[in-house]
């Protein structure tokens, strides 16, 4: 992955999104347009996903969105301490993993307008993977089957792997960081990691439950067969 340039990595990321869309299209989900119950300030993204969103702002001469993100960046939001591949590595070593769920905050995503995502085509994976079999607003929370949870983890691991020299963090922190860094060239180097942003890791081991392995293999093959 290291040898790929950012435009190739972005192409790869879009192809991974597209494979995931094929998977979700095969499900009977309650999620639909205008349903934004899950659009909170807790979304975590990789820096490559941030570049995709940031390029979208630039291509549409949209200064308003980044200004809005910066304007509300004083508000509390979720900060993760571990990437998905960190988590997988700890599981592989039999280490205890922290439970970060309690660190979630209430509050709406700054990119939500009239209950609609303003960056829907380039929304990050965490938003794509917030799928539910039931209406979250009615039921109080989303409901996902165990296989979909495994699928989401596998996709997150590959998405982090594509951007293994990059960083991860809350959507607001990544986009503010990019807004500062982009002035220095479009190839985001690892560099010093700002507060609340963490270094991504290459994929060491895929976290797939033994009972899901056979059904998961065609999905893994599709991702590994992507050619740029
Ligand atoms: S980026 Fe879009 S889909 Fe994701 S939380 Fe924000 S408004 Fe919702």
Coordinates of N, CA and C and ligand atoms in Angstrom, one line a residue:
X1 N 0.8 -1.2 0.0 CA 0.0 0.0 0.0 C 0.8 1.3 0.0
X2 N 2.1 1.2 0.7 CA 2.9 2.3 0.8 C 3.2 3.0 -0.6
X3 N 3.4 2.1 -1.6 CA 3.9 2.6 -2.9 C 2.8 3.3 -3.7
X4 N 1.5 3.1 -3.3 CA 0.4 3.7 -4.0 C 0.3 5.2 -3.6
X5 N 0.1 6.0 -4.7 CA -0.1 7.5 -4.4 C -1.6 7.7 -3.9
X6 N -1.8 8.9 -3.4 CA -3.1 9.2 -2.8 C -4.3 9.0 -3.8
X7 N -4.1 9.5 -5.1 CA -5.2 9.3 -6.0 C -5.6 7.8 -6.2
X8 N -4.6 6.9 -6.3 CA -4.8 5.5 -6.4 C -5.5 4.9 -5.2
X9 N -5.0 5.4 -4.0 CA -5.6 4.9 -2.8 C -7.1 5.4 -2.7
X10 N -7.4 6.6 -3.2 CA -8.8 7.0 -3.2 C -9.6 6.2 -4.1
X11 N -9.0 5.8 -5.2 CA -9.8 4.9 -6.1 C -10.0 3.5 -5.5
X12 N -9.0 3.0 -4.8 CA -9.2 1.8 -4.1 C -10.2 1.9 -3.0
X13 N -10.2 3.0 -2.3 CA -11.2 3.2 -1.2 C -12.6 3.2 -1.8
X14 N -12.8 3.9 -2.9 CA -14.1 3.9 -3.6 C -14.6 2.5 -4.0
X15 N -13.6 1.7 -4.5 CA -14.0 0.3 -4.9 C -14.4 -0.5 -3.7
X16 N -13.7 -0.3 -2.6 CA -14.1 -1.0 -1.4 C -15.5 -0.6 -0.9
X17 N -15.8 0.7 -1.0 CA -17.1 1.2 -0.7 C -18.1 0.5 -1.6
X18 N -17.8 0.4 -2.8 CA -18.7 -0.2 -3.8 C -19.0 -1.7 -3.5
X19 N -18.0 -2.4 -3.1 CA -18.2 -3.8 -2.7 C -19.1 -3.9 -1.5
X20 N -18.9 -2.9 -0.5 CA -19.7 -2.9 0.6 C -21.2 -2.6 0.3
X21 N -21.4 -1.7 -0.7 CA -22.7 -1.4 -1.1 C -23.4 -2.6 -1.7
X22 N -22.7 -3.4 -2.5 CA -23.3 -4.6 -3.0 C -23.8 -5.5 -1.9
X23 N -23.0 -5.6 -0.8 CA -23.4 -6.4 0.4 C -24.7 -5.8 1.0
X24 N -24.7 -4.5 1.3 CA -25.9 -3.9 1.9 C -27.1 -3.9 1.0
X25 N -26.9 -3.9 -0.3 CA -28.0 -4.0 -1.2 C -28.7 -5.3 -1.1
X26 N -28.0 -6.3 -0.6 CA -28.6 -7.7 -0.5 C -29.4 -7.8 0.8
X27 N -29.4 -6.8 1.7 CA -30.0 -6.9 3.0 C -31.4 -6.2 3.0
X28 N -32.2 -6.6 3.9 CA -33.5 -5.9 4.0 C -33.4 -5.0 5.2
X29 N -33.0 -3.7 4.9 CA -32.7 -2.8 6.0 C -33.8 -1.8 6.2
X30 N -33.8 -1.3 7.5 CA -34.8 -0.2 7.8 C -34.3 1.2 7.4
X31 N -33.0 1.3 7.1 CA -32.4 2.6 6.8 C -33.0 3.2 5.5
X32 N -33.3 4.5 5.5 CA -33.8 5.1 4.3 C -33.4 6.6 4.3
X33 N -33.5 7.3 3.2 CA -33.2 8.7 3.1 C -34.0 9.5 4.1
X34 N -33.4 10.5 4.7 CA -34.1 11.3 5.7 C -34.1 10.7 7.1
X35 N -33.6 9.5 7.2 CA -33.5 8.9 8.5 C -32.1 9.2 9.0
X36 N -31.9 10.1 10.0 CA -30.6 10.5 10.3 C -30.3 10.4 11.8
X37 N -31.0 9.4 12.4 CA -30.9 9.2 13.9 C -29.4 8.9 14.3
X38 N -28.7 8.2 13.4 CA -27.3 7.8 13.7 C -26.3 8.9 13.3
X39 N -26.7 10.0 12.8 CA -25.8 11.1 12.4 C -25.3 11.9 13.6
X40 N -24.4 11.4 14.3 CA -24.0 12.1 15.6 C -22.5 12.6 15.4
X41 N -22.0 13.3 16.4 CA -20.6 13.8 16.3 C -19.6 12.7 16.7
X42 N -20.0 11.4 16.7 CA -19.1 10.4 17.2 C -18.4 9.6 16.0
X43 N -18.6 10.1 14.8 CA -18.1 9.3 13.6 C -16.6 9.4 13.6
X44 N -15.9 8.2 13.4 CA -14.5 8.1 13.3 C -14.1 7.8 11.9
X45 N -13.1 8.4 11.3 CA -12.7 8.2 9.9 C -11.2 8.1 9.8
X46 N -10.8 7.5 8.7 CA -9.3 7.6 8.4 C -9.0 8.9 7.7
X47 N -7.7 9.2 7.6 CA -7.3 10.4 6.9 C -7.6 10.3 5.4
X48 N -7.5 9.1 4.9 CA -7.8 8.9 3.4 C -9.3 9.2 3.2
X49 N -10.1 8.8 4.0 CA -11.6 9.1 3.9 C -11.8 10.6 4.1
X50 N -11.0 11.2 4.9 CA -11.0 12.7 5.1 C -10.6 13.4 3.8
X51 N -9.6 12.9 3.2 CA -9.1 13.5 1.9 C -10.3 13.4 0.9
X52 N -10.9 12.3 0.8 CA -12.1 12.1 -0.2 C -13.1 13.2 0.1
X53 N -13.5 13.4 1.4 CA -14.5 14.4 1.7 C -13.9 15.8 1.4
X54 N -12.7 16.0 1.8 CA -12.1 17.4 1.7 C -12.0 17.7 0.2
X55 N -11.6 16.8 -0.7 CA -11.5 17.0 -2.1 C -12.9 17.3 -2.7
X56 N -13.9 16.7 -2.1 CA -15.3 16.9 -2.5 C -15.7 18.4 -2.2
X57 N -15.3 18.9 -1.0 CA -15.6 20.3 -0.7 C -14.9 21.2 -1.7
X58 N -13.6 20.9 -2.0 CA -12.9 21.8 -2.9 C -13.5 21.7 -4.3
X59 N -13.8 20.5 -4.8 CA -14.4 20.4 -6.1 C -15.7 21.1 -6.3
X60 N -16.4 21.3 -5.2 CA -17.7 22.0 -5.2 C -17.6 23.4 -4.7
X61 N -16.4 23.9 -4.5 CA -16.1 25.2 -4.0 C -17.0 25.4 -2.7
X62 N -17.0 24.4 -1.9 CA -17.8 24.4 -0.7 C -16.9 24.8 0.5
X63 N -16.8 26.1 0.8 CA -16.0 26.5 2.0 C -16.9 26.5 3.2
X64 N -18.3 26.5 3.0 CA -19.2 26.6 4.1 C -19.1 25.4 5.0
X65 N -18.9 24.2 4.4 CA -18.9 23.0 5.3 C -17.7 22.9 6.2
X66 N -16.5 23.2 5.6 CA -15.3 23.2 6.5 C -15.4 24.3 7.5
X67 N -15.9 25.4 7.1 CA -16.1 26.5 8.1 C -17.0 26.1 9.2
X68 N -18.1 25.4 8.9 CA -19.0 25.0 9.9 C -18.4 24.0 10.8
X69 N -17.6 23.1 10.2 CA -16.9 22.1 11.1 C -16.0 22.8 12.0
X70 N -15.2 23.7 11.5 CA -14.3 24.5 12.4 C -15.1 25.3 13.5
X71 N -16.2 25.9 13.1 CA -17.0 26.7 14.0 C -17.5 25.9 15.2
X72 N -17.8 24.6 14.9 CA -18.4 23.8 16.0 C -17.4 22.8 16.6
X73 N -16.1 23.1 16.3 CA -15.1 22.1 16.8 C -14.8 22.2 18.3
X74 N -15.4 23.2 18.9 CA -15.2 23.3 20.4 C -16.2 22.3 21.1
X75 N -17.2 21.8 20.4 CA -18.2 20.9 21.0 C -17.6 19.6 21.3
X76 N -18.1 18.9 22.4 CA -17.5 17.6 22.8 C -17.9 16.6 21.7
X77 N -17.0 15.6 21.5 CA -17.2 14.5 20.5 C -16.4 13.3 21.0
X78 N -16.7 12.2 20.3 CA -16.1 10.9 20.7 C -14.6 10.9 20.1
X79 N -13.7 10.5 20.9 CA -12.3 10.3 20.5 C -11.9 8.9 20.8
X80 N -11.5 8.2 19.7 CA -11.1 6.8 19.9 C -9.6 6.7 20.3
X81 N -9.3 5.7 21.1 CA -7.9 5.5 21.5 C -7.3 4.4 20.6
X82 N -8.1 3.6 19.9 CA -7.6 2.4 19.2 C -8.2 2.4 17.8
X83 N -7.3 2.1 16.8 CA -7.9 1.8 15.5 C -8.4 0.4 15.4
X84 N -9.1 0.0 14.4 CA -9.6 -1.4 14.3 C -8.5 -2.4 14.2
X85 N -7.4 -2.0 13.5 CA -6.3 -3.0 13.4 C -5.5 -3.0 14.7
X86 N -5.5 -2.0 15.5 CA -4.9 -2.0 16.9 C -5.7 -3.0 17.7
X87 N -7.0 -2.9 17.6 CA -8.0 -3.7 18.4 C -7.8 -5.2 18.0
X88 N -7.6 -5.5 16.6 CA -7.4 -6.8 16.1 C -6.1 -7.4 16.7
X89 N -5.1 -6.6 16.7 CA -3.8 -7.0 17.2 C -3.8 -7.4 18.7
X90 N -4.5 -6.6 19.5 CA -4.7 -6.8 20.9 C -5.4 -8.1 21.1
X91 N -6.5 -8.4 20.3 CA -7.3 -9.6 20.4 C -6.4 -10.8 20.1
X92 N -5.5 -10.6 19.0 CA -4.6 -11.7 18.6 C -3.7 -12.1 19.7
X93 N -3.2 -11.1 20.5 CA -2.3 -11.3 21.6 C -3.0 -11.7 22.9
X94 N -4.3 -11.7 22.8 CA -5.1 -12.1 24.0 C -5.1 -11.0 25.1
X95 N -4.8 -9.8 24.6 CA -4.8 -8.6 25.6 C -6.2 -8.1 25.8
X96 N -6.5 -7.5 27.0 CA -7.8 -7.0 27.3 C -8.0 -5.7 26.5
X97 N -9.1 -5.5 25.8 CA -9.4 -4.3 25.0 C -10.3 -3.4 25.8
X98 N -10.0 -2.0 25.7 CA -10.9 -1.1 26.4 C -12.3 -1.0 25.8
X99 N -13.3 -0.7 26.6 CA -14.6 -0.5 26.2 C -14.8 1.0 26.0
X100 N -14.9 1.4 24.8 CA -15.0 2.9 24.5 C -16.4 3.4 24.4
X101 N -17.4 2.5 24.4 CA -18.8 2.9 24.1 C -19.3 4.0 25.0
X102 N -18.8 4.0 26.3 CA -19.2 5.0 27.3 C -18.8 6.4 26.9
X103 N -17.8 6.5 26.0 CA -17.3 7.8 25.7 C -18.0 8.5 24.5
X104 N -19.1 7.9 24.1 CA -19.9 8.5 23.0 C -20.7 9.7 23.6
X105 N -20.9 10.7 22.7 CA -21.6 11.9 23.2 C -22.9 12.1 22.4
X106 N -23.8 12.9 22.9 CA -25.0 13.2 22.1 C -24.7 14.5 21.3
X107 N -25.3 14.6 20.2 CA -25.1 15.8 19.4 C -25.0 15.5 17.9
X108 N -25.4 16.4 17.0 CA -25.6 16.1 15.6 C -24.3 16.3 14.8
X109 N -24.1 15.5 13.8 CA -23.0 15.6 12.9 C -23.0 17.0 12.2
X110 N -21.9 17.7 12.1 CA -21.9 19.1 11.5 C -22.2 19.0 10.0
X111 N -22.2 17.8 9.4 CA -22.5 17.7 8.0 C -23.9 17.4 7.7
X112 N -24.8 17.4 8.7 CA -26.2 17.0 8.5 C -27.0 18.3 8.3
X113 N -27.8 18.3 7.2 CA -28.7 19.5 7.0 C -30.1 19.0 6.6
X114 N -31.1 19.5 7.2 CA -32.5 19.0 7.0 C -32.6 17.5 7.0
X115 N -32.0 16.9 8.0 CA -32.0 15.4 8.2 C -31.4 14.7 7.0
X116 N -30.6 15.3 6.2 CA -29.9 14.7 5.1 C -28.4 14.9 5.1
X117 N -27.6 13.9 4.7 CA -26.2 14.1 4.7 C -25.8 14.9 3.5
X118 N -25.0 16.0 3.8 CA -24.6 16.9 2.7 C -23.4 16.3 1.9
X119 N -22.8 15.2 2.3 CA -21.7 14.6 1.6 C -22.0 13.1 1.3
X120 N -23.3 12.8 1.0 CA -23.7 11.4 1.0 C -22.8 10.5 0.1
X121 N -22.5 11.0 -1.1 CA -21.7 10.1 -2.0 C -20.3 9.8 -1.5
X122 N -19.8 10.7 -0.6 CA -18.4 10.5 -0.1 C -18.4 10.2 1.4
X123 N -19.5 9.9 1.9 CA -19.6 9.7 3.4 C -18.7 8.6 3.8
X124 N -18.1 8.7 5.0 CA -17.1 7.7 5.4 C -17.7 6.3 5.7
X125 N -16.9 5.3 5.9 CA -17.4 3.9 6.0 C -18.2 3.8 7.3
X126 N -17.8 4.5 8.4 CA -18.6 4.3 9.6 C -20.0 4.7 9.4
X127 N -20.3 5.7 8.6 CA -21.7 6.1 8.3 C -22.4 5.0 7.4
X128 N -21.6 4.5 6.4 CA -22.2 3.5 5.5 C -22.5 2.2 6.3
X129 N -21.7 1.9 7.3 CA -21.9 0.7 8.1 C -22.9 0.8 9.2
X130 N -23.5 2.0 9.4 CA -24.5 2.1 10.5 C -25.8 1.6 9.9
X131 N -25.9 0.4 9.6 CA -27.1 -0.2 9.0 C -27.9 -0.9 10.2
X132 N -29.2 -0.9 10.0 CA -30.1 -1.5 11.0 C -31.2 -2.2 10.4
X133 N -31.6 -3.3 11.1 CA -32.8 -4.1 10.6 C -34.1 -3.5 11.1
X134 N -33.9 -2.6 12.1 CA -35.1 -1.9 12.7 C -35.0 -0.4 12.6
X135 N -36.1 0.3 12.7 CA -36.0 1.8 12.8 C -35.4 2.2 14.1
X136 N -34.2 2.8 14.1 CA -33.5 3.1 15.4 C -34.3 4.1 16.2
X137 N -34.9 5.1 15.5 CA -35.7 6.1 16.2 C -36.8 5.5 17.1
X138 N -37.5 4.5 16.4 CA -38.6 3.8 17.1 C -38.1 2.9 18.2
X139 N -37.0 2.2 17.9 CA -36.6 1.1 18.8 C -35.6 1.6 19.8
X140 N -35.0 2.8 19.6 CA -34.0 3.4 20.6 C -32.6 3.1 20.2
X141 N -32.4 2.0 19.4 CA -31.0 1.7 19.0 C -31.1 0.9 17.7
X142 N -29.9 0.8 17.0 CA -29.9 0.0 15.8 C -29.8 -1.5 16.2
X143 N -30.2 -2.3 15.2 CA -30.1 -3.8 15.4 C -29.4 -4.4 14.2
X144 N -28.3 -5.0 14.4 CA -27.5 -5.6 13.3 C -27.3 -7.1 13.6
X145 N -27.4 -7.9 12.5 CA -27.1 -9.3 12.8 C -25.6 -9.6 13.0
X146 N -25.2 -10.6 13.7 CA -23.8 -10.8 14.0 C -22.9 -10.9 12.7
X147 N -23.5 -11.5 11.6 CA -22.6 -11.6 10.4 C -22.3 -10.2 9.9
X148 N -23.3 -9.3 9.9 CA -23.0 -7.9 9.4 C -22.0 -7.2 10.3
X149 N -22.0 -7.5 11.6 CA -21.0 -6.9 12.5 C -19.6 -7.3 12.1
X150 N -19.5 -8.6 11.8 CA -18.2 -9.2 11.3 C -17.8 -8.6 10.0
X151 N -18.8 -8.4 9.1 CA -18.5 -7.8 7.7 C -18.0 -6.4 7.9
X152 N -18.6 -5.6 8.8 CA -18.2 -4.2 9.1 C -16.8 -4.2 9.6
X153 N -16.4 -5.1 10.5 CA -15.1 -5.1 11.0 C -14.0 -5.4 10.0
X154 N -14.3 -6.4 9.1 CA -13.4 -6.7 8.0 C -13.2 -5.5 7.1
X155 N -14.3 -4.9 6.7 CA -14.1 -3.7 5.8 C -13.3 -2.6 6.5
X156 N -13.6 -2.4 7.8 CA -12.8 -1.3 8.5 C -11.3 -1.7 8.5
X157 N -11.0 -3.0 8.7 CA -9.6 -3.4 8.7 C -8.9 -3.1 7.4
X158 N -9.6 -3.4 6.3 CA -9.0 -3.2 4.9 C -8.9 -1.7 4.7
X159 N -9.9 -0.9 5.1 CA -9.9 0.5 4.8 C -8.8 1.2 5.6
X160 N -8.5 0.7 6.8 CA -7.4 1.2 7.6 C -6.1 0.8 6.9
X161 N -6.0 -0.4 6.4 CA -4.8 -1.0 5.8 C -4.4 -0.2 4.5
X162 N -5.4 0.2 3.7 CA -5.1 1.0 2.5 C -4.5 2.3 2.9
X163 N -4.8 2.8 4.1 CA -4.3 4.1 4.6 C -3.3 3.9 5.8
X164 N -2.5 2.8 5.7 CA -1.7 2.4 6.9 C -0.7 3.5 7.3
X165 N -0.3 4.3 6.4 CA 0.7 5.4 6.7 C -0.1 6.7 7.2
X166 N -1.4 6.6 7.2 CA -2.2 7.8 7.6 C -2.6 7.6 9.1
X167 N -3.7 8.4 9.4 CA -4.1 8.5 10.8 C -5.7 8.3 10.8
X168 N -6.2 8.1 12.0 CA -7.6 8.0 12.2 C -8.0 9.0 13.4
X169 N -9.3 9.3 13.4 CA -9.8 10.2 14.5 C -11.2 10.6 14.2
X170 N -11.8 11.4 15.1 CA -13.1 11.9 14.9 C -13.2 12.7 13.6
X171 N -14.3 12.6 12.8 CA -14.5 13.3 11.6 C -14.1 14.8 11.7
X172 N -14.5 15.4 12.7 CA -14.2 16.9 12.9 C -12.7 17.0 13.0
X173 N -12.0 16.2 13.8 CA -10.6 16.4 14.1 C -9.8 16.1 12.8
X174 N -10.2 15.1 12.0 CA -9.5 14.8 10.8 C -9.6 15.9 9.8
X175 N -10.9 16.4 9.6 CA -11.1 17.4 8.6 C -10.4 18.8 9.0
X176 N -10.4 19.1 10.3 CA -9.7 20.3 10.7 C -8.2 20.1 10.4
X177 N -7.7 19.0 10.8 CA -6.3 18.6 10.6 C -5.9 18.8 9.1
X178 N -6.8 18.2 8.2 CA -6.5 18.2 6.8 C -6.6 19.7 6.3
X179 N -7.5 20.5 6.8 CA -7.6 21.8 6.3 C -6.3 22.6 6.6
X180 N -5.7 22.3 7.7 CA -4.4 22.9 8.1 C -3.3 22.3 7.2
X181 N -3.3 21.0 7.1 CA -2.2 20.3 6.4 C -2.2 20.4 4.9
X182 N -3.4 20.6 4.3 CA -3.6 20.6 2.9 C -2.9 21.8 2.2
X183 N -2.7 22.8 3.0 CA -1.9 23.9 2.5 C -0.5 23.6 2.2
X184 N 0.0 22.4 2.7 CA 1.4 22.0 2.6 C 1.6 21.0 1.5
X185 N 0.6 20.7 0.7 CA 0.7 19.7 -0.4 C -0.4 18.6 -0.2
X186 N -0.7 17.9 -1.2 CA -1.9 17.0 -1.1 C -1.5 15.6 -0.7
X187 N -0.2 15.3 -0.5 CA 0.2 14.0 0.0 C 0.4 14.0 1.5
X188 N -0.6 13.6 2.2 CA -0.5 13.6 3.7 C 0.5 12.6 4.2
X189 N 1.6 13.0 4.7 CA 2.5 12.1 5.3 C 2.2 11.8 6.7
X190 N 2.7 10.7 7.2 CA 2.4 10.3 8.6 C 2.6 11.4 9.6
X191 N 3.8 11.9 9.6 CA 4.1 13.2 10.4 C 3.7 13.1 11.9
X192 N 3.9 14.2 12.6 CA 3.5 14.2 14.0 C 1.9 14.1 14.1
X193 N 1.5 13.3 14.9 CA 0.0 13.1 15.1 C -0.5 14.1 16.1
X194 N -1.5 14.9 15.6 CA -2.1 15.9 16.5 C -2.9 15.2 17.6
X195 N -3.2 16.0 18.7 CA -3.9 15.4 19.8 C -5.2 14.8 19.3
X196 N -5.6 13.7 19.8 CA -6.9 13.0 19.5 C -6.8 12.3 18.1
X197 N -5.7 12.3 17.5 CA -5.6 11.6 16.2 C -4.6 10.4 16.4
X198 N -4.9 9.3 15.9 CA -4.0 8.1 16.1 C -3.5 7.5 14.8
X199 N -2.3 6.9 14.9 CA -1.7 6.3 13.8 C -2.4 5.1 13.3
X200 N -2.6 4.9 12.0 CA -3.2 3.7 11.5 C -2.2 2.6 11.5
X201 N -2.7 1.4 11.3 CA -1.8 0.2 11.2 C -2.1 -0.7 10.0
X202 N -1.1 -1.4 9.5 CA -1.3 -2.3 8.5 C -2.1 -3.5 9.1
X203 N -2.8 -4.2 8.2 CA -3.5 -5.4 8.6 C -2.6 -6.6 8.9
X204 N -2.8 -7.1 10.1 CA -2.0 -8.3 10.5 C -2.8 -9.6 10.5
X205 N -4.0 -9.4 11.0 CA -4.9 -10.6 11.1 C -6.4 -10.1 11.0
X206 N -7.2 -10.8 10.2 CA -8.6 -10.4 10.1 C -9.4 -11.0 11.3
X207 N -10.2 -10.1 11.8 CA -11.1 -10.6 12.9 C -12.4 -11.1 12.4
X208 N -12.4 -12.4 12.2 CA -13.6 -13.1 11.7 C -14.0 -14.3 12.6
X209 N -15.2 -14.3 13.1 CA -15.6 -15.4 14.0 C -15.5 -16.7 13.2
X210 N -15.1 -17.8 13.8 CA -15.0 -19.1 13.0 C -16.3 -19.4 12.3
X211 N -17.5 -19.1 12.9 CA -18.7 -19.5 12.2 C -19.1 -18.7 11.0
X212 N -18.3 -17.5 10.9 CA -18.6 -16.6 9.7 C -17.6 -16.8 8.6
X213 N -16.5 -17.6 8.8 CA -15.4 -17.6 7.9 C -15.8 -18.0 6.5
X214 N -16.6 -19.1 6.4 CA -16.9 -19.6 5.0 C -17.8 -18.6 4.3
X215 N -18.7 -18.0 4.9 CA -19.6 -17.0 4.3 C -18.8 -15.7 4.0
X216 N -17.8 -15.4 4.8 CA -17.1 -14.2 4.6 C -16.1 -14.3 3.5
X217 N -15.6 -15.5 3.2 CA -14.5 -15.6 2.2 C -14.7 -15.0 0.9
X218 N -15.9 -15.1 0.2 CA -16.1 -14.4 -1.1 C -16.0 -12.9 -0.9
X219 N -16.4 -12.3 0.2 CA -16.3 -10.9 0.4 C -14.8 -10.5 0.5
X220 N -14.1 -11.3 1.3 CA -12.6 -11.0 1.4 C -11.9 -11.1 0.0
X221 N -12.3 -12.2 -0.7 CA -11.7 -12.4 -2.1 C -12.0 -11.2 -3.0
X222 N -13.3 -10.7 -2.9 CA -13.6 -9.5 -3.8 C -12.7 -8.3 -3.4
X223 N -12.5 -8.1 -2.2 CA -11.6 -6.9 -1.8 C -10.2 -7.2 -2.2
X224 N -9.7 -8.4 -2.0 CA -8.3 -8.7 -2.4 C -8.1 -8.7 -3.9
X225 N -9.2 -8.9 -4.6 CA -9.0 -8.9 -6.1 C -9.1 -7.6 -6.7
X226 N -9.3 -6.5 -5.9 CA -9.4 -5.2 -6.5 C -8.1 -4.8 -7.2
X227 N -8.1 -4.4 -8.4 CA -6.9 -3.9 -9.1 C -7.0 -2.5 -9.5
X228 N -6.0 -1.7 -9.3 CA -6.0 -0.3 -9.7 C -5.2 -0.1 -10.9
Ligands
LIG1 S1 -21.1 12.4 7.5 FE1 -23.2 12.3 6.7 S2 -24.0 10.2 7.0 FE2 -22.1 10.5 8.3 S3 -22.9 11.2 10.3 FE3 -22.5 13.1 9.1 S4 -24.4 13.6 8.1 FE4 -24.6 11.5 8.8

